[in-house]
Amino acid sequence: MVNPTAAIVVIGDEILSGRTRDANMHHLAGVLTEAGIDLREARVIADDADKIISVIQTLSQEMDYVFTSGGIGPTHDDITADCIAKAFARPIDIRDDARRILQDYYDRTGVALNEARLRMARIPDGAELIENPVSGAPGFILENVYVMAGVPRIFQAMVASVLPGLTGGTPLVSRAVDIHKGEGDIAPVLTQLAEKFPKLSIGSYPFQREGKFGSNVVVRGANSQEVDQVIASLKEQLL
Amino acid sequence: MVNPTAAIVVIGDEILSGRTRDANMHHLAGVLTEAGIDLREARVIADDADKIISVIQTLSQEMDYVFTSGGIGPTHDDITADCIAKAFARPIDIRDDARRILQDYYDRTGVALNEARLRMARIPDGAELIENPVSGAPGFILENVYVMAGVPRIFQAMVASVLPGLTGGTPLVSRAVDIHKGEGDIAPVLTQLAEKFPKLSIGSYPFQREGKFGSNVVVRGANSQEVDQVIASLKEQLL
């Protein structure tokens, strides 16, 4: 069985300008790996409507799941919801269910639900809302696209809330071993094992500790017995 | 004048599996912004030859500069150099100039230049080498594609070495002000200013400190007088 595939689209000028270091991609990568969903691609794009629309259309065709992060707040540069609606040719307007959630949230916190905040109730027709336990304003699911907030704490809460609804695959087993040799010395053994176990992913990541080079070798795959076999073989040949 | 455009392609399964949090994208974003080069897009893709080739072909057409990170080491999953050669239909083999650099480096460090390490001397015909002061093995420039290592320390050294050769644009001036109000309260003022100064980018980034919401408003643009004017107006209307 092949695992479901996914992409994440991080939307926001602030990542591309270097102001902010993205955290959502890394968080989602870990969560999906555990769920047996293959994150195949991540893209960071600017707050540019044409770009957002075309990237969403492309990835929603290519992948089982597409996750977006950013651009669903109350300000003028928050254009993600409208772009997603356009990408799927759906009408979009302030929706009563979303407005009610915002009204409840702002009533509780004693803040006015003004025109700007009402923008966050703009949800495409047919989309399912994603709960936001942190700051009220919901995300949404349209087709296979999961539209979530950019603020990491809210993004993480939304991921947690949609996760049970995703169809996961076989979670990959991952084991690692540190070899105190340079990558160039262990490469032949890695190549040999990669050829012998074509279904496993064998990666090596060089490090330097106390002036000495080493490699962290990570073996990943659905078959834990094979993974263990490769780790044992690495230890036998290289430690 | 329009600033030159750029994209970065981060190549490596380890980022998409969540093992490693990317640092190179964030580093490059800051450096390019200072140089007046617009980073328009970042992609993270797996060690998959077809994908690497097609992404490089697409982005090298769309952008003035493309930077890659990762996949130029000595192991079986280091396929970036061969993919770049294929993307531009160039022959690739072990090149004497690169071999000499490796030989010098390994002679100095007393390590054998074996077959695996020689892979790192595979450079496409016509490419210009990028110096690697950290671990010897060079990156290279082919057409408008800058091929660099994934290890952050090496990536950063390579960026520093190619930077003087890039044609920069007008560096953007960036100023920020913290407003201790929620985004929903300041949105109308931001919208008004964004309409009045269409060449500036005005972004707001919500934060929460000691239980209170606030927004960090960042104003960016080539015209520093306009940027200052907007910041003054924000302070006058919102502080």
Tab-separated table of C-alpha atoms in Angstrom:
chain	number	residue	atom	x	y	z
A	1	MET	CA	0.000	0.000	0.000
A	2	VAL	CA	1.216	3.460	-0.861
A	3	ASN	CA	0.906	6.133	1.825
A	4	PRO	CA	-1.222	9.220	1.210
A	5	THR	CA	0.718	12.264	0.016
A	6	ALA	CA	0.662	15.849	1.239
A	7	ALA	CA	2.078	19.307	0.621
A	8	ILE	CA	2.200	22.399	2.775
A	9	VAL	CA	1.950	25.935	1.411
A	10	VAL	CA	3.238	28.599	3.769
A	11	ILE	CA	1.774	31.940	2.742
A	12	GLY	CA	3.413	35.141	3.854
A	13	ASP	CA	5.850	37.860	2.850
A	14	GLU	CA	7.357	37.782	6.346
A	15	ILE	CA	8.967	34.366	5.802
A	16	LEU	CA	10.432	35.316	2.418
A	17	SER	CA	11.804	38.607	3.735
A	18	GLY	CA	13.610	36.823	6.548
A	19	ARG	CA	11.631	38.610	9.273
A	20	THR	CA	10.159	35.370	10.583
A	21	ARG	CA	11.576	31.865	10.601
A	22	ASP	CA	8.900	29.373	9.641
A	23	ALA	CA	7.969	26.851	12.297
A	24	ASN	CA	4.776	25.367	10.854
A	25	MET	CA	6.390	23.352	8.085
A	26	HIS	CA	8.671	21.627	10.555
A	27	HIS	CA	5.816	20.932	12.976
A	28	LEU	CA	3.553	19.506	10.279
A	29	ALA	CA	6.390	17.379	8.867
A	30	GLY	CA	6.808	15.597	12.191
A	31	VAL	CA	3.076	15.091	12.747
A	32	LEU	CA	2.449	13.718	9.245
A	33	THR	CA	5.428	11.366	9.381
A	34	GLU	CA	4.031	9.847	12.559
A	35	ALA	CA	0.633	9.483	10.894
A	36	GLY	CA	2.062	7.682	7.868
A	37	ILE	CA	1.312	10.542	5.470
A	38	ASP	CA	4.188	11.462	3.136
A	39	LEU	CA	4.920	15.176	3.089
A	40	ARG	CA	6.216	15.432	-0.467
A	41	GLU	CA	6.689	19.146	-0.898
A	42	ALA	CA	6.660	22.415	0.995
A	43	ARG	CA	6.358	25.824	-0.594
A	44	VAL	CA	6.687	29.295	0.796
A	45	ILE	CA	4.994	31.933	-1.331
A	46	ALA	CA	4.178	35.625	-0.952
A	47	ASP	CA	0.794	37.257	-0.273
A	48	ASP	CA	0.119	37.336	-4.017
A	49	ALA	CA	-3.356	36.276	-5.136
A	50	ASP	CA	-2.475	34.827	-8.564
A	51	LYS	CA	0.396	32.848	-7.106
A	52	ILE	CA	-1.672	31.463	-4.229
A	53	ILE	CA	-4.479	30.417	-6.582
A	54	SER	CA	-2.222	28.652	-9.078
A	55	VAL	CA	-0.127	26.866	-6.434
A	56	ILE	CA	-3.276	25.620	-4.670
A	57	GLN	CA	-4.786	24.382	-7.925
A	58	THR	CA	-1.591	22.538	-8.871
A	59	LEU	CA	-0.924	20.928	-5.512
A	60	SER	CA	-4.531	19.999	-4.824
A	61	GLN	CA	-4.429	17.954	-8.051
A	62	GLU	CA	-1.056	16.352	-7.295
A	63	MET	CA	-1.489	15.511	-3.613
A	64	ASP	CA	-3.989	13.752	-1.384
A	65	TYR	CA	-3.825	16.571	1.156
A	66	VAL	CA	-2.770	20.208	0.967
A	67	PHE	CA	-2.250	22.255	4.117
A	68	THR	CA	-1.907	26.024	4.107
A	69	SER	CA	-0.572	28.271	6.830
A	70	GLY	CA	-1.074	32.035	7.064
A	71	GLY	CA	-3.152	34.845	5.631
A	72	ILE	CA	-6.495	34.285	7.367
A	73	GLY	CA	-6.414	37.199	9.829
A	74	PRO	CA	-8.363	40.487	9.781
A	75	THR	CA	-5.971	42.764	7.863
A	76	HIS	CA	-5.719	43.830	4.213
A	77	ASP	CA	-2.935	41.357	3.450
A	78	ASP	CA	-4.993	38.378	4.662
A	79	ILE	CA	-6.218	37.109	1.310
A	80	THR	CA	-5.908	33.334	1.664
A	81	ALA	CA	-9.620	32.531	2.139
A	82	ASP	CA	-10.652	34.513	-0.939
A	83	CYS	CA	-7.881	32.907	-3.005
A	84	ILE	CA	-8.920	29.387	-1.994
A	85	ALA	CA	-12.512	30.191	-2.962
A	86	LYS	CA	-11.296	31.426	-6.365
A	87	ALA	CA	-9.053	28.385	-6.834
A	88	PHE	CA	-12.148	26.159	-6.629
A	89	ALA	CA	-14.577	28.655	-8.232
A	90	ARG	CA	-16.712	28.801	-5.078
A	91	PRO	CA	-18.645	31.831	-3.835
A	92	ILE	CA	-17.340	33.327	-0.589
A	93	ASP	CA	-19.012	35.610	1.937
A	94	ILE	CA	-19.444	36.072	5.673
A	95	ARG	CA	-20.983	32.816	6.859
A	96	ASP	CA	-23.409	32.659	9.767
A	97	ASP	CA	-21.751	29.720	11.498
A	98	ALA	CA	-18.352	31.421	11.427
A	99	ARG	CA	-19.842	34.753	12.480
A	100	ARG	CA	-21.486	33.057	15.470
A	101	ILE	CA	-18.163	31.519	16.560
A	102	LEU	CA	-16.456	34.911	16.346
A	103	GLN	CA	-19.336	36.655	18.150
A	104	ASP	CA	-19.158	34.119	21.004
A	105	TYR	CA	-15.391	34.454	21.243
A	106	TYR	CA	-15.361	38.257	21.277
A	107	ASP	CA	-18.329	38.427	23.673
A	108	ARG	CA	-16.332	36.255	26.067
A	109	THR	CA	-13.211	38.379	25.739
A	110	GLY	CA	-15.075	41.718	25.772
A	111	VAL	CA	-13.740	42.838	22.391
A	112	ALA	CA	-15.872	44.370	19.634
A	113	LEU	CA	-16.578	42.227	16.564
A	114	ASN	CA	-15.930	45.055	14.113
A	115	GLU	CA	-15.849	45.045	10.312
A	116	ALA	CA	-12.192	44.036	10.137
A	117	ARG	CA	-12.700	41.051	12.445
A	118	LEU	CA	-15.793	40.038	10.491
A	119	ARG	CA	-13.511	39.428	7.510
A	120	MET	CA	-12.409	36.320	9.399
A	121	ALA	CA	-15.953	34.936	9.004
A	122	ARG	CA	-15.533	34.944	5.211
A	123	ILE	CA	-15.633	31.221	4.376
A	124	PRO	CA	-16.128	29.651	0.939
A	125	ASP	CA	-19.440	27.875	0.266
A	126	GLY	CA	-19.295	24.209	1.164
A	127	ALA	CA	-16.194	24.461	3.336
A	128	GLU	CA	-16.073	22.732	6.713
A	129	LEU	CA	-14.809	24.870	9.620
A	130	ILE	CA	-11.681	24.052	11.625
A	131	GLU	CA	-11.873	24.966	15.287
A	132	ASN	CA	-9.483	27.582	16.688
A	133	PRO	CA	-9.320	27.165	20.468
A	134	VAL	CA	-6.705	29.919	20.782
A	135	SER	CA	-8.201	33.014	19.174
A	136	GLY	CA	-11.648	32.126	17.866
A	137	ALA	CA	-11.353	32.740	14.134
A	138	PRO	CA	-11.784	29.363	12.421
A	139	GLY	CA	-9.824	27.757	9.617
A	140	PHE	CA	-11.596	25.641	7.029
A	141	ILE	CA	-11.399	22.575	4.817
A	142	LEU	CA	-12.385	22.879	1.150
A	143	GLU	CA	-11.992	19.833	-1.098
A	144	ASN	CA	-8.624	18.414	-0.002
A	145	VAL	CA	-7.198	21.760	1.173
A	146	TYR	CA	-6.845	22.509	4.890
A	147	VAL	CA	-6.628	26.254	5.488
A	148	MET	CA	-5.029	27.164	8.796
A	149	ALA	CA	-3.578	30.144	10.664
A	150	GLY	CA	0.063	31.214	10.464
A	151	VAL	CA	0.619	31.906	14.169
A	152	PRO	CA	2.374	28.689	15.260
A	153	ARG	CA	0.328	28.132	18.417
A	154	ILE	CA	-2.925	28.383	16.455
A	155	PHE	CA	-1.567	26.353	13.539
A	156	GLN	CA	-0.585	23.555	15.897
A	157	ALA	CA	-3.981	23.546	17.597
A	158	MET	CA	-5.706	23.364	14.217
A	159	VAL	CA	-3.449	20.521	13.060
A	160	ALA	CA	-4.310	18.622	16.236
A	161	SER	CA	-8.000	19.115	15.579
A	162	VAL	CA	-7.953	17.929	11.933
A	163	LEU	CA	-5.517	15.066	12.429
A	164	PRO	CA	-8.077	12.453	13.563
A	165	GLY	CA	-10.015	13.059	10.334
A	166	LEU	CA	-7.083	12.329	8.026
A	167	THR	CA	-6.603	8.935	6.451
A	168	GLY	CA	-3.146	7.913	7.556
A	169	GLY	CA	-0.954	5.241	6.078
A	170	THR	CA	1.652	2.983	7.568
A	171	PRO	CA	3.705	5.095	9.941
A	172	LEU	CA	7.361	4.873	9.047
A	173	VAL	CA	9.727	3.359	11.535
A	174	SER	CA	12.855	5.441	11.914
A	175	ARG	CA	16.102	4.407	13.605
A	176	ALA	CA	19.387	6.227	13.680
A	177	VAL	CA	22.969	5.428	14.540
A	178	ASP	CA	25.950	7.746	14.964
A	179	ILE	CA	29.049	6.577	13.115
A	180	HIS	CA	32.263	8.355	14.021
A	181	LYS	CA	33.529	8.349	10.479
A	182	GLY	CA	33.144	10.849	7.668
A	183	GLU	CA	30.409	10.356	5.086
A	184	GLY	CA	33.053	9.650	2.475
A	185	ASP	CA	34.228	6.593	4.427
A	186	ILE	CA	30.824	5.056	4.978
A	187	ALA	CA	29.307	5.849	1.568
A	188	PRO	CA	30.131	2.469	-0.045
A	189	VAL	CA	28.396	0.548	2.762
A	190	LEU	CA	25.365	2.853	2.555
A	191	THR	CA	25.133	2.419	-1.211
A	192	GLN	CA	25.286	-1.365	-0.883
A	193	LEU	CA	22.541	-1.414	1.780
A	194	ALA	CA	20.371	1.037	-0.183
A	195	GLU	CA	20.568	-1.303	-3.181
A	196	LYS	CA	19.795	-4.361	-1.074
A	197	PHE	CA	16.794	-2.695	0.634
A	198	PRO	CA	15.222	-0.526	-2.081
A	199	LYS	CA	12.080	0.189	-0.037
A	200	LEU	CA	13.980	1.796	2.826
A	201	SER	CA	15.235	5.340	2.896
A	202	ILE	CA	18.807	5.524	4.176
A	203	GLY	CA	20.091	9.016	4.783
A	204	SER	CA	23.330	10.227	6.290
A	205	TYR	CA	23.807	13.593	7.945
A	206	PRO	CA	27.342	14.748	8.668
A	207	PHE	CA	28.207	16.322	12.001
A	208	GLN	CA	31.288	17.679	13.686
A	209	ARG	CA	31.813	17.187	17.422
A	210	GLU	CA	34.932	18.159	19.305
A	211	GLY	CA	36.712	18.672	16.018
A	212	LYS	CA	35.929	15.175	14.697
A	213	PHE	CA	33.680	14.391	11.761
A	214	GLY	CA	30.914	11.857	12.037
A	215	SER	CA	27.683	10.866	10.335
A	216	ASN	CA	24.242	10.355	11.763
A	217	VAL	CA	22.724	7.613	9.632
A	218	VAL	CA	18.926	7.479	9.606
A	219	VAL	CA	17.086	4.442	8.287
A	220	ARG	CA	13.354	4.797	7.616
A	221	GLY	CA	10.728	2.466	6.263
A	222	ALA	CA	7.418	0.746	6.863
A	223	ASN	CA	9.014	-2.631	7.604
A	224	SER	CA	10.566	-2.431	11.067
A	225	GLN	CA	12.363	-5.764	10.710
A	226	GLU	CA	14.187	-4.536	7.630
A	227	VAL	CA	15.040	-1.273	9.376
A	228	ASP	CA	16.498	-3.199	12.331
A	229	GLN	CA	18.434	-5.455	9.968
A	230	VAL	CA	20.056	-2.463	8.257
A	231	ILE	CA	20.912	-0.790	11.566
A	232	ALA	CA	22.518	-4.040	12.776
A	233	SER	CA	24.478	-4.336	9.547
A	234	LEU	CA	25.662	-0.723	9.801
A	235	LYS	CA	26.883	-1.308	13.351
A	236	GLU	CA	28.630	-4.521	12.394
A	237	GLN	CA	30.411	-3.035	9.404
A	238	LEU	CA	31.154	0.469	10.622
A	239	LEU	CA	31.330	0.718	14.418
B	1	MET	CA	13.533	49.798	-11.356
B	2	VAL	CA	12.324	46.362	-10.423
B	3	ASN	CA	14.531	44.316	-8.123
B	4	PRO	CA	15.971	40.991	-9.308
B	5	THR	CA	13.988	37.931	-8.236
B	6	ALA	CA	15.130	34.700	-6.634
B	7	ALA	CA	13.948	31.317	-5.410
B	8	ILE	CA	15.520	28.765	-3.120
B	9	VAL	CA	15.115	25.024	-3.509
B	10	VAL	CA	15.917	23.033	-0.389
B	11	ILE	CA	16.610	19.441	-1.391
B	12	GLY	CA	16.365	16.684	1.178
B	13	ASP	CA	14.104	14.031	2.645
B	14	GLU	CA	15.268	14.973	6.125
B	15	ILE	CA	13.436	18.317	6.080
B	16	LEU	CA	10.173	16.791	4.813
B	17	SER	CA	10.286	13.962	7.371
B	18	GLY	CA	10.647	16.462	10.207
B	19	ARG	CA	14.070	15.142	11.240
B	20	THR	CA	15.777	18.454	10.516
B	21	ARG	CA	14.440	21.985	10.721
B	22	ASP	CA	15.602	23.982	7.740
B	23	ALA	CA	17.852	26.923	8.517
B	24	ASN	CA	19.157	27.802	5.052
B	25	MET	CA	15.957	29.307	3.682
B	26	HIS	CA	15.748	31.699	6.604
B	27	HIS	CA	19.413	32.645	6.311
B	28	LEU	CA	19.213	33.290	2.571
B	29	ALA	CA	15.986	35.294	2.969
B	30	GLY	CA	17.726	37.773	5.267
B	31	VAL	CA	20.836	38.076	3.094
B	32	LEU	CA	18.886	38.618	-0.142
B	33	THR	CA	16.549	41.186	1.424
B	34	GLU	CA	19.580	43.212	2.474
B	35	ALA	CA	20.980	42.941	-1.041
B	36	GLY	CA	17.769	44.165	-2.665
B	37	ILE	CA	16.993	40.804	-4.277
B	38	ASP	CA	13.379	39.658	-3.877
B	39	LEU	CA	13.099	36.090	-2.640
B	40	ARG	CA	9.800	35.188	-4.284
B	41	GLU	CA	9.480	31.521	-3.491
B	42	ALA	CA	11.016	28.733	-1.450
B	43	ARG	CA	10.473	25.057	-2.070
B	44	VAL	CA	11.438	21.999	-0.112
B	45	ILE	CA	11.508	18.846	-2.201
B	46	ALA	CA	12.668	15.266	-1.692
B	47	ASP	CA	15.777	13.535	-3.070
B	48	ASP	CA	13.820	12.617	-6.213
B	49	ALA	CA	15.588	13.131	-9.537
B	50	ASP	CA	12.550	13.877	-11.736
B	51	LYS	CA	11.206	16.356	-9.221
B	52	ILE	CA	14.539	18.149	-8.798
B	53	ILE	CA	15.006	18.437	-12.558
B	54	SER	CA	11.531	19.818	-13.258
B	55	VAL	CA	11.564	22.273	-10.355
B	56	ILE	CA	14.971	23.616	-11.417
B	57	GLN	CA	13.851	23.998	-15.026
B	58	THR	CA	10.686	25.863	-14.001
B	59	LEU	CA	12.277	28.187	-11.472
B	60	SER	CA	15.355	28.941	-13.551
B	61	GLN	CA	12.978	30.267	-16.253
B	62	GLU	CA	10.833	32.255	-13.820
B	63	MET	CA	13.501	33.822	-11.614
B	64	ASP	CA	16.704	35.800	-12.050
B	65	TYR	CA	18.491	33.619	-9.498
B	66	VAL	CA	17.873	30.112	-8.161
B	67	PHE	CA	19.724	28.831	-5.109
B	68	THR	CA	19.776	25.191	-4.088
B	69	SER	CA	20.751	23.690	-0.773
B	70	GLY	CA	21.579	20.042	-0.139
B	71	GLY	CA	22.423	16.829	-1.938
B	72	ILE	CA	26.035	17.458	-2.994
B	73	GLY	CA	27.819	15.136	-0.546
B	74	PRO	CA	29.510	11.765	-1.157
B	75	THR	CA	26.638	9.329	-0.503
B	76	HIS	CA	24.134	7.533	-2.736
B	77	ASP	CA	21.333	10.038	-1.988
B	78	ASP	CA	23.440	13.022	-3.101
B	79	ILE	CA	22.049	13.458	-6.595
B	80	THR	CA	21.743	17.222	-6.939
B	81	ALA	CA	24.778	17.809	-9.218
B	82	ASP	CA	23.685	15.140	-11.688
B	83	CYS	CA	20.120	16.505	-11.702
B	84	ILE	CA	21.266	20.060	-12.393
B	85	ALA	CA	23.387	18.779	-15.296
B	86	LYS	CA	20.348	16.958	-16.696
B	87	ALA	CA	18.103	19.990	-16.198
B	88	PHE	CA	20.380	21.952	-18.554
B	89	ALA	CA	21.340	19.001	-20.781
B	90	ARG	CA	25.033	19.348	-19.884
B	91	PRO	CA	27.535	16.508	-19.609
B	92	ILE	CA	28.833	15.841	-16.100
B	93	ASP	CA	31.923	14.040	-14.892
B	94	ILE	CA	34.736	14.327	-12.377
B	95	ARG	CA	36.395	17.621	-13.211
B	96	ASP	CA	40.124	18.182	-12.757
B	97	ASP	CA	39.776	21.552	-11.031
B	98	ALA	CA	37.337	20.153	-8.481
B	99	ARG	CA	39.425	17.007	-7.988
B	100	ARG	CA	42.471	19.157	-7.289
B	101	ILE	CA	40.581	21.151	-4.638
B	102	LEU	CA	39.433	17.936	-2.951
B	103	GLN	CA	42.910	16.394	-3.163
B	104	ASP	CA	44.458	19.480	-1.529
B	105	TYR	CA	41.822	19.502	1.187
B	106	TYR	CA	42.135	15.807	2.037
B	107	ASP	CA	45.935	15.912	1.843
B	108	ARG	CA	45.864	18.695	4.440
B	109	THR	CA	43.473	16.794	6.719
B	110	GLY	CA	45.151	13.405	6.218
B	111	VAL	CA	42.027	11.700	4.885
B	112	ALA	CA	41.924	9.447	1.813
B	113	LEU	CA	40.269	10.843	-1.322
B	114	ASN	CA	38.384	7.631	-2.060
B	115	GLU	CA	35.825	6.850	-4.745
B	116	ALA	CA	32.867	8.090	-2.683
B	117	ARG	CA	34.526	11.436	-1.990
B	118	LEU	CA	35.486	11.753	-5.646
B	119	ARG	CA	31.757	11.905	-6.430
B	120	MET	CA	31.948	15.414	-5.005
B	121	ALA	CA	34.219	16.397	-7.909
B	122	ARG	CA	31.410	15.646	-10.382
B	123	ILE	CA	30.648	19.072	-11.832
B	124	PRO	CA	28.632	19.842	-14.979
B	125	ASP	CA	30.504	21.159	-18.026
B	126	GLY	CA	30.705	24.924	-18.051
B	127	ALA	CA	29.838	25.408	-14.395
B	128	GLU	CA	31.833	27.801	-12.243
B	129	LEU	CA	32.969	26.439	-8.862
B	130	ILE	CA	31.881	27.915	-5.529
B	131	GLU	CA	34.506	27.781	-2.810
B	132	ASN	CA	33.841	25.728	0.324
B	133	PRO	CA	36.186	26.941	3.075
B	134	VAL	CA	34.660	24.530	5.630
B	135	SER	CA	34.981	21.067	4.131
B	136	GLY	CA	36.617	21.386	0.718
B	137	ALA	CA	33.969	20.021	-1.656
B	138	PRO	CA	32.913	22.908	-3.899
B	139	GLY	CA	29.459	24.038	-4.964
B	140	PHE	CA	28.937	25.416	-8.444
B	141	ILE	CA	27.069	27.930	-10.570
B	142	LEU	CA	25.407	26.781	-13.799
B	143	GLU	CA	23.370	29.303	-15.805
B	144	ASN	CA	21.457	31.182	-13.091
B	145	VAL	CA	21.447	28.283	-10.612
B	146	TYR	CA	23.695	28.374	-7.525
B	147	VAL	CA	24.240	24.875	-6.162
B	148	MET	CA	25.304	24.820	-2.518
B	149	ALA	CA	25.674	22.438	0.413
B	150	GLY	CA	22.912	21.651	2.896
B	151	VAL	CA	24.989	21.812	6.082
B	152	PRO	CA	24.129	25.317	7.351
B	153	ARG	CA	27.695	26.363	8.154
B	154	ILE	CA	28.844	25.430	4.652
B	155	PHE	CA	25.745	26.894	3.012
B	156	GLN	CA	26.335	30.204	4.760
B	157	ALA	CA	30.001	30.298	3.749
B	158	MET	CA	29.043	29.613	0.134
B	159	VAL	CA	26.364	32.327	0.186
B	160	ALA	CA	28.940	34.783	1.493
B	161	SER	CA	31.318	33.854	-1.294
B	162	VAL	CA	28.788	34.232	-4.154
B	163	LEU	CA	27.047	37.336	-2.801
B	164	PRO	CA	29.494	39.912	-4.227
B	165	GLY	CA	28.870	38.474	-7.703
B	166	LEU	CA	25.083	38.930	-7.590
B	167	THR	CA	23.421	41.954	-9.138
B	168	GLY	CA	21.471	43.461	-6.288
B	169	GLY	CA	18.631	45.940	-6.468
B	170	THR	CA	17.474	48.658	-4.140
B	171	PRO	CA	17.674	47.263	-0.616
B	172	LEU	CA	14.333	47.577	1.105
B	173	VAL	CA	14.077	49.778	4.155
B	174	SER	CA	12.154	48.078	6.917
B	175	ARG	CA	10.775	49.710	10.061
B	176	ALA	CA	8.504	48.216	12.679
B	177	VAL	CA	6.342	49.469	15.500
B	178	ASP	CA	4.573	47.524	18.259
B	179	ILE	CA	0.944	48.515	18.713
B	180	HIS	CA	-0.715	47.232	21.861
B	181	LYS	CA	-3.998	46.588	20.132
B	182	GLY	CA	-5.369	43.527	18.363
B	183	GLU	CA	-5.035	43.248	14.594
B	184	GLY	CA	-8.814	43.618	14.299
B	185	ASP	CA	-8.647	47.096	15.834
B	186	ILE	CA	-5.850	48.433	13.674
B	187	ALA	CA	-6.896	46.809	10.387
B	188	PRO	CA	-8.872	49.838	9.054
B	189	VAL	CA	-5.880	52.147	9.524
B	190	LEU	CA	-3.561	49.614	7.868
B	191	THR	CA	-5.905	49.227	4.907
B	192	GLN	CA	-6.109	52.998	4.455
B	193	LEU	CA	-2.309	53.376	4.545
B	194	ALA	CA	-1.789	50.406	2.226
B	195	GLU	CA	-4.102	52.064	-0.308
B	196	LYS	CA	-2.382	55.442	0.042
B	197	PHE	CA	1.119	53.908	-0.341
B	198	PRO	CA	0.689	51.092	-2.867
B	199	LYS	CA	4.448	50.612	-3.329
B	200	LEU	CA	5.044	49.791	0.327
B	201	SER	CA	4.437	46.454	1.957
B	202	ILE	CA	2.636	46.846	5.285
B	203	GLY	CA	2.362	43.666	7.308
B	204	SER	CA	1.035	43.073	10.790
B	205	TYR	CA	2.039	40.177	13.008
B	206	PRO	CA	-0.023	39.477	16.102
B	207	PHE	CA	1.638	38.727	19.431
B	208	GLN	CA	0.528	38.012	22.944
B	209	ARG	CA	2.547	39.317	25.905
B	210	GLU	CA	1.528	39.016	29.523
B	211	GLY	CA	-1.918	37.962	28.406
B	212	LYS	CA	-2.490	41.028	26.192
B	213	PHE	CA	-2.767	40.977	22.431
B	214	GLY	CA	-0.727	43.295	20.280
B	215	SER	CA	0.501	43.644	16.702
B	216	ASN	CA	3.968	44.166	15.356
B	217	VAL	CA	3.472	46.270	12.235
B	218	VAL	CA	6.281	46.089	9.685
B	219	VAL	CA	6.529	48.621	6.875
B	220	ARG	CA	8.896	47.845	4.004
B	221	GLY	CA	9.770	49.601	0.812
B	222	ALA	CA	12.498	51.134	-1.315
B	223	ASN	CA	11.525	54.715	-0.445
B	224	SER	CA	12.654	55.380	3.124
B	225	GLN	CA	10.816	58.713	3.341
B	226	GLU	CA	7.514	56.983	2.584
B	227	VAL	CA	8.306	54.263	5.097
B	228	ASP	CA	9.004	56.876	7.782
B	229	GLN	CA	5.807	58.720	6.878
B	230	VAL	CA	3.720	55.569	7.349
B	231	ILE	CA	5.390	54.715	10.662
B	232	ALA	CA	4.727	58.271	11.905
B	233	SER	CA	1.116	58.033	10.800
B	234	LEU	CA	0.699	54.657	12.529
B	235	LYS	CA	2.079	56.069	15.776
B	236	GLU	CA	-0.121	59.153	15.540
B	237	GLN	CA	-3.297	57.203	14.905
B	238	LEU	CA	-2.753	54.109	17.003
B	239	LEU	CA	-0.373	54.679	19.900
